mmCIF file of C-alpha atoms in Angstrom:
data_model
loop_
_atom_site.group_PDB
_atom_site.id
_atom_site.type_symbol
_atom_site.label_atom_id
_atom_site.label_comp_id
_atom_site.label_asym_id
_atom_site.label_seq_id
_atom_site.Cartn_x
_atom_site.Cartn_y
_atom_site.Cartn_z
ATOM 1 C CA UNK A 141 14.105 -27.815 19.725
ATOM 2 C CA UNK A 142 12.914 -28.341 15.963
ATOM 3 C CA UNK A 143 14.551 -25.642 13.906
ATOM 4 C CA UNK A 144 11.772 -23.177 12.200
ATOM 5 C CA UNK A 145 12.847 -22.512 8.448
ATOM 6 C CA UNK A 146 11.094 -19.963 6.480
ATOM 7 C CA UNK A 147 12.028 -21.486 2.338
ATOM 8 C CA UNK A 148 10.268 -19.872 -0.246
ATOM 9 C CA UNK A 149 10.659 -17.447 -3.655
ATOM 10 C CA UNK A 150 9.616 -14.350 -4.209
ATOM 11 C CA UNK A 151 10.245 -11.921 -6.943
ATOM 12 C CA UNK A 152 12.819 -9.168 -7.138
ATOM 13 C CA UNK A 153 10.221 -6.456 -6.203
ATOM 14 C CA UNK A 154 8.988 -8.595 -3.314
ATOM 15 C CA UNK A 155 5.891 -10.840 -4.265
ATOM 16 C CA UNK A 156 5.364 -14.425 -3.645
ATOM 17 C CA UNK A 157 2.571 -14.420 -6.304
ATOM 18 C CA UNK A 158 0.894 -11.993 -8.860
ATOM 19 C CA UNK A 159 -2.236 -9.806 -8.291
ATOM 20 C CA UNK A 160 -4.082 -13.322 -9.510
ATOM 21 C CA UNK A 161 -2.391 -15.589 -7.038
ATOM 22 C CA UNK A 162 -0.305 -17.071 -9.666
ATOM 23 C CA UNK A 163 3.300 -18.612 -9.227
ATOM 24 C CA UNK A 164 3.884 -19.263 -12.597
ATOM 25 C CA UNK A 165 6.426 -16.877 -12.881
ATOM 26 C CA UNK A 166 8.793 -18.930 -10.830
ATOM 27 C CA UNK A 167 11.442 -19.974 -13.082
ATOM 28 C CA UNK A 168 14.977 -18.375 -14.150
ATOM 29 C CA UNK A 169 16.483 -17.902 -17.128
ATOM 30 C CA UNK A 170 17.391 -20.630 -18.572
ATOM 31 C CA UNK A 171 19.195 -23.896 -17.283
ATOM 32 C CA UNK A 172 23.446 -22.966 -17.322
ATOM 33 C CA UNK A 173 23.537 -24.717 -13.745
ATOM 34 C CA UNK A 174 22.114 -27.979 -12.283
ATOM 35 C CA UNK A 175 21.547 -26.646 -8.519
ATOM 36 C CA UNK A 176 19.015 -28.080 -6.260
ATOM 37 C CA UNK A 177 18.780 -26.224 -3.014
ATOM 38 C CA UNK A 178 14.956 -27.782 -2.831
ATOM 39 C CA UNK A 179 16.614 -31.636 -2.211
ATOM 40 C CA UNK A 180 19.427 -29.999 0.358
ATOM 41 C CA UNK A 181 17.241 -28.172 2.181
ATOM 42 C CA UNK A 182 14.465 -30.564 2.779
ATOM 43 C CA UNK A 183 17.237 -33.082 4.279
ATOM 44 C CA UNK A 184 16.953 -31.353 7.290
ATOM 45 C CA UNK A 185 12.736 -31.399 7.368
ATOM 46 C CA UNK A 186 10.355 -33.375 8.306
ATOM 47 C CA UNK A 187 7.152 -31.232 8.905
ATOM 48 C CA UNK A 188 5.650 -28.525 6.576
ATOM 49 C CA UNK A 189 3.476 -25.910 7.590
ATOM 50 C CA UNK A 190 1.431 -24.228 4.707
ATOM 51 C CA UNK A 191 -2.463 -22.153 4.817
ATOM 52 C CA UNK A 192 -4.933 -23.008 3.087
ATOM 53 C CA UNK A 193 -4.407 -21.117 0.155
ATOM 54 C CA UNK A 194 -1.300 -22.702 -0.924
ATOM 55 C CA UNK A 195 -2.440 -26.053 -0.077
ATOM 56 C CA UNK A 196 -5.752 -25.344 -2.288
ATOM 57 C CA UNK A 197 -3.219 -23.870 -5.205
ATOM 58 C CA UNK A 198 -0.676 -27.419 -4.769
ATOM 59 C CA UNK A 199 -3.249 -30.224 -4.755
ATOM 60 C CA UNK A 200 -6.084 -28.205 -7.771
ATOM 61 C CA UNK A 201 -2.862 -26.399 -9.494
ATOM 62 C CA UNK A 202 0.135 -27.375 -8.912
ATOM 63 C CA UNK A 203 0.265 -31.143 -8.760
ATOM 64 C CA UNK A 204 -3.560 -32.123 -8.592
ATOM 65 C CA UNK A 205 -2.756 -35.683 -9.132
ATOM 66 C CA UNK A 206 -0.210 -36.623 -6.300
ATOM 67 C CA UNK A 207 0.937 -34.864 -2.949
ATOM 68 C CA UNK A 208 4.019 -33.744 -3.333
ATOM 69 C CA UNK A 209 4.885 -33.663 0.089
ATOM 70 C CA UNK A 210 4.343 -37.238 1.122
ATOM 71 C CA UNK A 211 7.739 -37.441 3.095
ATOM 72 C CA UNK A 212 6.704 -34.939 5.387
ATOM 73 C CA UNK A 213 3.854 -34.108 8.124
ATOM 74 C CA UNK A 214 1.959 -31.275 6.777
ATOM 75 C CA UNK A 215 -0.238 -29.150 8.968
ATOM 76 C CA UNK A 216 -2.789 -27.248 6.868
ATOM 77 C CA UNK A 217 -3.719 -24.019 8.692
ATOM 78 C CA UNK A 218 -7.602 -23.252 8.091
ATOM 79 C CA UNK A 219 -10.759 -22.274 8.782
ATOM 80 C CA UNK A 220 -12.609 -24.653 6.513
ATOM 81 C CA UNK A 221 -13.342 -27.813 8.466
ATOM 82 C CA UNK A 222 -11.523 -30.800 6.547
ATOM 83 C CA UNK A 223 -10.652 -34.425 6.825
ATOM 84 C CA UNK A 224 -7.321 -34.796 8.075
ATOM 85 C CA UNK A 225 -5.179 -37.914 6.884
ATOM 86 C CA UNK A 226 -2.189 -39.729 8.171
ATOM 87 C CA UNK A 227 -0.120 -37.102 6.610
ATOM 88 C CA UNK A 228 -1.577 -34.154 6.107
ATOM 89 C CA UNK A 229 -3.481 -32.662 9.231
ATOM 90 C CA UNK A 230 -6.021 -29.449 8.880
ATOM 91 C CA UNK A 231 -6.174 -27.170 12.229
ATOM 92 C CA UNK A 232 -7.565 -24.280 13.004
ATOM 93 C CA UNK A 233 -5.470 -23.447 15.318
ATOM 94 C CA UNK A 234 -3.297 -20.754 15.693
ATOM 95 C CA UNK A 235 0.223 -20.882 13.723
ATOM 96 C CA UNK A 236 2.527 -19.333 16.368
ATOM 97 C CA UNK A 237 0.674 -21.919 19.163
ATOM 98 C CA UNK A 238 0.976 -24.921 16.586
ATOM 99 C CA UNK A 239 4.479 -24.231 15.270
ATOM 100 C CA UNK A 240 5.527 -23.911 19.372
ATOM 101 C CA UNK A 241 3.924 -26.915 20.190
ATOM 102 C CA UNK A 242 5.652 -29.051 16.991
ATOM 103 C CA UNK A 243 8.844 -27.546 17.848
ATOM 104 C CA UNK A 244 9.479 -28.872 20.897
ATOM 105 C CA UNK A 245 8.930 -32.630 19.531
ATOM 106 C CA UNK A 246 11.925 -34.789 18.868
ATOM 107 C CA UNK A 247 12.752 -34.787 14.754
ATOM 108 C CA UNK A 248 14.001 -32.395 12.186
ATOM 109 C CA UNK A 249 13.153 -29.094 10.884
ATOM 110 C CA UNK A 250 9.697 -27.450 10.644
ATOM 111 C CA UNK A 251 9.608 -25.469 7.106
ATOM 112 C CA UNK A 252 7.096 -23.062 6.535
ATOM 113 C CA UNK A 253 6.260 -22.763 2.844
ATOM 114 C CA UNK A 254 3.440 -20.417 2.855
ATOM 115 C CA UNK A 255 1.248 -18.829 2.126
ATOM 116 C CA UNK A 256 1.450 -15.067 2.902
ATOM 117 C CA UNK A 257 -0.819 -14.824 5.730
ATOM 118 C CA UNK A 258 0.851 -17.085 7.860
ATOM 119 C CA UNK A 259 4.146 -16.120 7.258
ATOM 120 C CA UNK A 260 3.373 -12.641 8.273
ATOM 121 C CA UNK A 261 2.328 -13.867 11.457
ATOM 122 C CA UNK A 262 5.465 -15.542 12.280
ATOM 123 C CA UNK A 263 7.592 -12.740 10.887
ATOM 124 C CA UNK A 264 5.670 -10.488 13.681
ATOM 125 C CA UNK A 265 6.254 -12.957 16.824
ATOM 126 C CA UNK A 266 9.864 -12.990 15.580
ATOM 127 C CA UNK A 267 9.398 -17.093 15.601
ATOM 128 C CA UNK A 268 11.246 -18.151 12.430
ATOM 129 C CA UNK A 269 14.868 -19.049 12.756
ATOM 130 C CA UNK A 270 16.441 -19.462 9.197
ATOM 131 C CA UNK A 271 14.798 -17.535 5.954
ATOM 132 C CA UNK A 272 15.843 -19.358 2.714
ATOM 133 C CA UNK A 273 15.092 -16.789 -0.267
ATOM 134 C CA UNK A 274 15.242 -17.290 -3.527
ATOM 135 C CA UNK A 275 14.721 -14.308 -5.887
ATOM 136 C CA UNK A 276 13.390 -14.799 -9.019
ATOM 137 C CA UNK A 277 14.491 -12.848 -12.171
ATOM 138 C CA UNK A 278 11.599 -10.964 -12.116
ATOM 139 C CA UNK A 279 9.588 -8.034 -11.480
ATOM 140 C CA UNK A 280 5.966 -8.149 -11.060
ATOM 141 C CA UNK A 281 5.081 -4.789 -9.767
ATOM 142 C CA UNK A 282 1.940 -5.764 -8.097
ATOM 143 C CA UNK A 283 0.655 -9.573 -5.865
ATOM 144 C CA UNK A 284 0.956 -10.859 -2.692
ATOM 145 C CA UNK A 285 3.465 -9.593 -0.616
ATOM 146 C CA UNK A 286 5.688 -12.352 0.996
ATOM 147 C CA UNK A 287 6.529 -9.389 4.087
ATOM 148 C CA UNK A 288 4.219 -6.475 5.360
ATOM 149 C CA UNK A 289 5.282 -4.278 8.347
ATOM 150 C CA UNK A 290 6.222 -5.261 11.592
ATOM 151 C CA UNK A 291 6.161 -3.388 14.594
ATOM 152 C CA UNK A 292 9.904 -4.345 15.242
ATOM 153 C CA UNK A 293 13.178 -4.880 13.852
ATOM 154 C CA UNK A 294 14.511 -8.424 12.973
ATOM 155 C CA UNK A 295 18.161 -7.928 12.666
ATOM 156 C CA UNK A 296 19.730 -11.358 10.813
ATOM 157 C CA UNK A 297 23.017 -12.850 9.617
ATOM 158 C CA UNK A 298 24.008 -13.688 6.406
ATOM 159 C CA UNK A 299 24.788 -17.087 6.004
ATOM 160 C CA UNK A 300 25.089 -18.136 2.286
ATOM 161 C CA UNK A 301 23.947 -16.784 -0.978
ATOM 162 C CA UNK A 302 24.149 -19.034 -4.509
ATOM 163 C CA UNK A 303 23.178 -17.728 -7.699
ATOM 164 C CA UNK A 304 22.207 -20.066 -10.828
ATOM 165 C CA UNK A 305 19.855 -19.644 -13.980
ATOM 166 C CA UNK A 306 19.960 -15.917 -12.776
ATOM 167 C CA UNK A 307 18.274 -16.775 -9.194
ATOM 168 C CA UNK A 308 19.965 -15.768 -6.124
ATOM 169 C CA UNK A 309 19.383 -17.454 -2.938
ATOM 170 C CA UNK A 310 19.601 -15.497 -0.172
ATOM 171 C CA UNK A 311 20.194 -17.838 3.310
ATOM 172 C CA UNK A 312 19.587 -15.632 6.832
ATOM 173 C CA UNK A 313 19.447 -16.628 10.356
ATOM 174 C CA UNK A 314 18.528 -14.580 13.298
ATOM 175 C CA UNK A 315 21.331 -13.324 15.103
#
């Protein structure tokens, strides 16, 4: 089975993006180390899963004049009817049904990259495998929450942690 990867940033207090729905707030504090934990940890992917929020916010935003996850499948979560491509695929389905039908195809990881809404639906059918955290150097005291309660525990392991430019990675797996 495809391993389900949770990789994403949030700030210290907690918040994937500000009260606006901005992420430009996601940079450290300067550049003392030349890490790239994006490039090792999409080695192991070959599928993204995202809502439509953060695929509106990548493709007007973010990098409106190429996708920037060509090497991958990407399944679009949504409500709005759209056109899918041969790469990126719009469903209205539901995540936890999608994400245990992909799983169970032959390939690598499935990495869920957002947005909150989604992930919080995951988190609560206890489906993600690996969370890979980075915490940002920052607090923004108010945004989108990356988790909201639960009605269980989700006890994890530790795995790794790496700091640079005063992030800290933070790598859990269920145990």
């Amino acid at each position: 089975m495809k391993k389900i990867s949770l990789f994403i940033a949030m700030s210290l207090d907690g918040y994937i993006a500000d009260s606006k729905g901005s992420v430009n707030w996601l940079v450290g504090h300067g550049n003392d180390d030349n890490t790239d934990a994006y490039s090792e940890f999409v080695k192991d992917i070959d599928t993204v899963i995202m809502g439509w929020n953060t695929y509106h916010q990548i493709v007007t935003e973010l990098s409106p004049d190429e996708w920037i996850y060509s090497d991958f499948a990407t399944y679009v979560v949504t409500h709005n009817p759209q056109i899918s491509s041969d790469k990126i695929y719009f469903t209205n389905e539901s995540p936890v049904k999608l994400i245990r039908k992909l799983r169970e195809e032959n390939g690598k990881g499935i990495w869920i990259c957002g947005g909150a809404n989604l992930i919080q639906q995951l988190v609560q059918e206890d489906i993600i495998d690996c969370y890979y955290i980075t915490v940002i150097p920052t607090i923004l005291g108010s945004g989108i929450r990356l988790f909201e309660k639960t009605d269980h525990e989700i006890k994890l392991r530790l795995l790794k942690t790496q700091s640079y430019n005063g992030m800290t990675d933070l790598i859990y797996i269920k145990r």
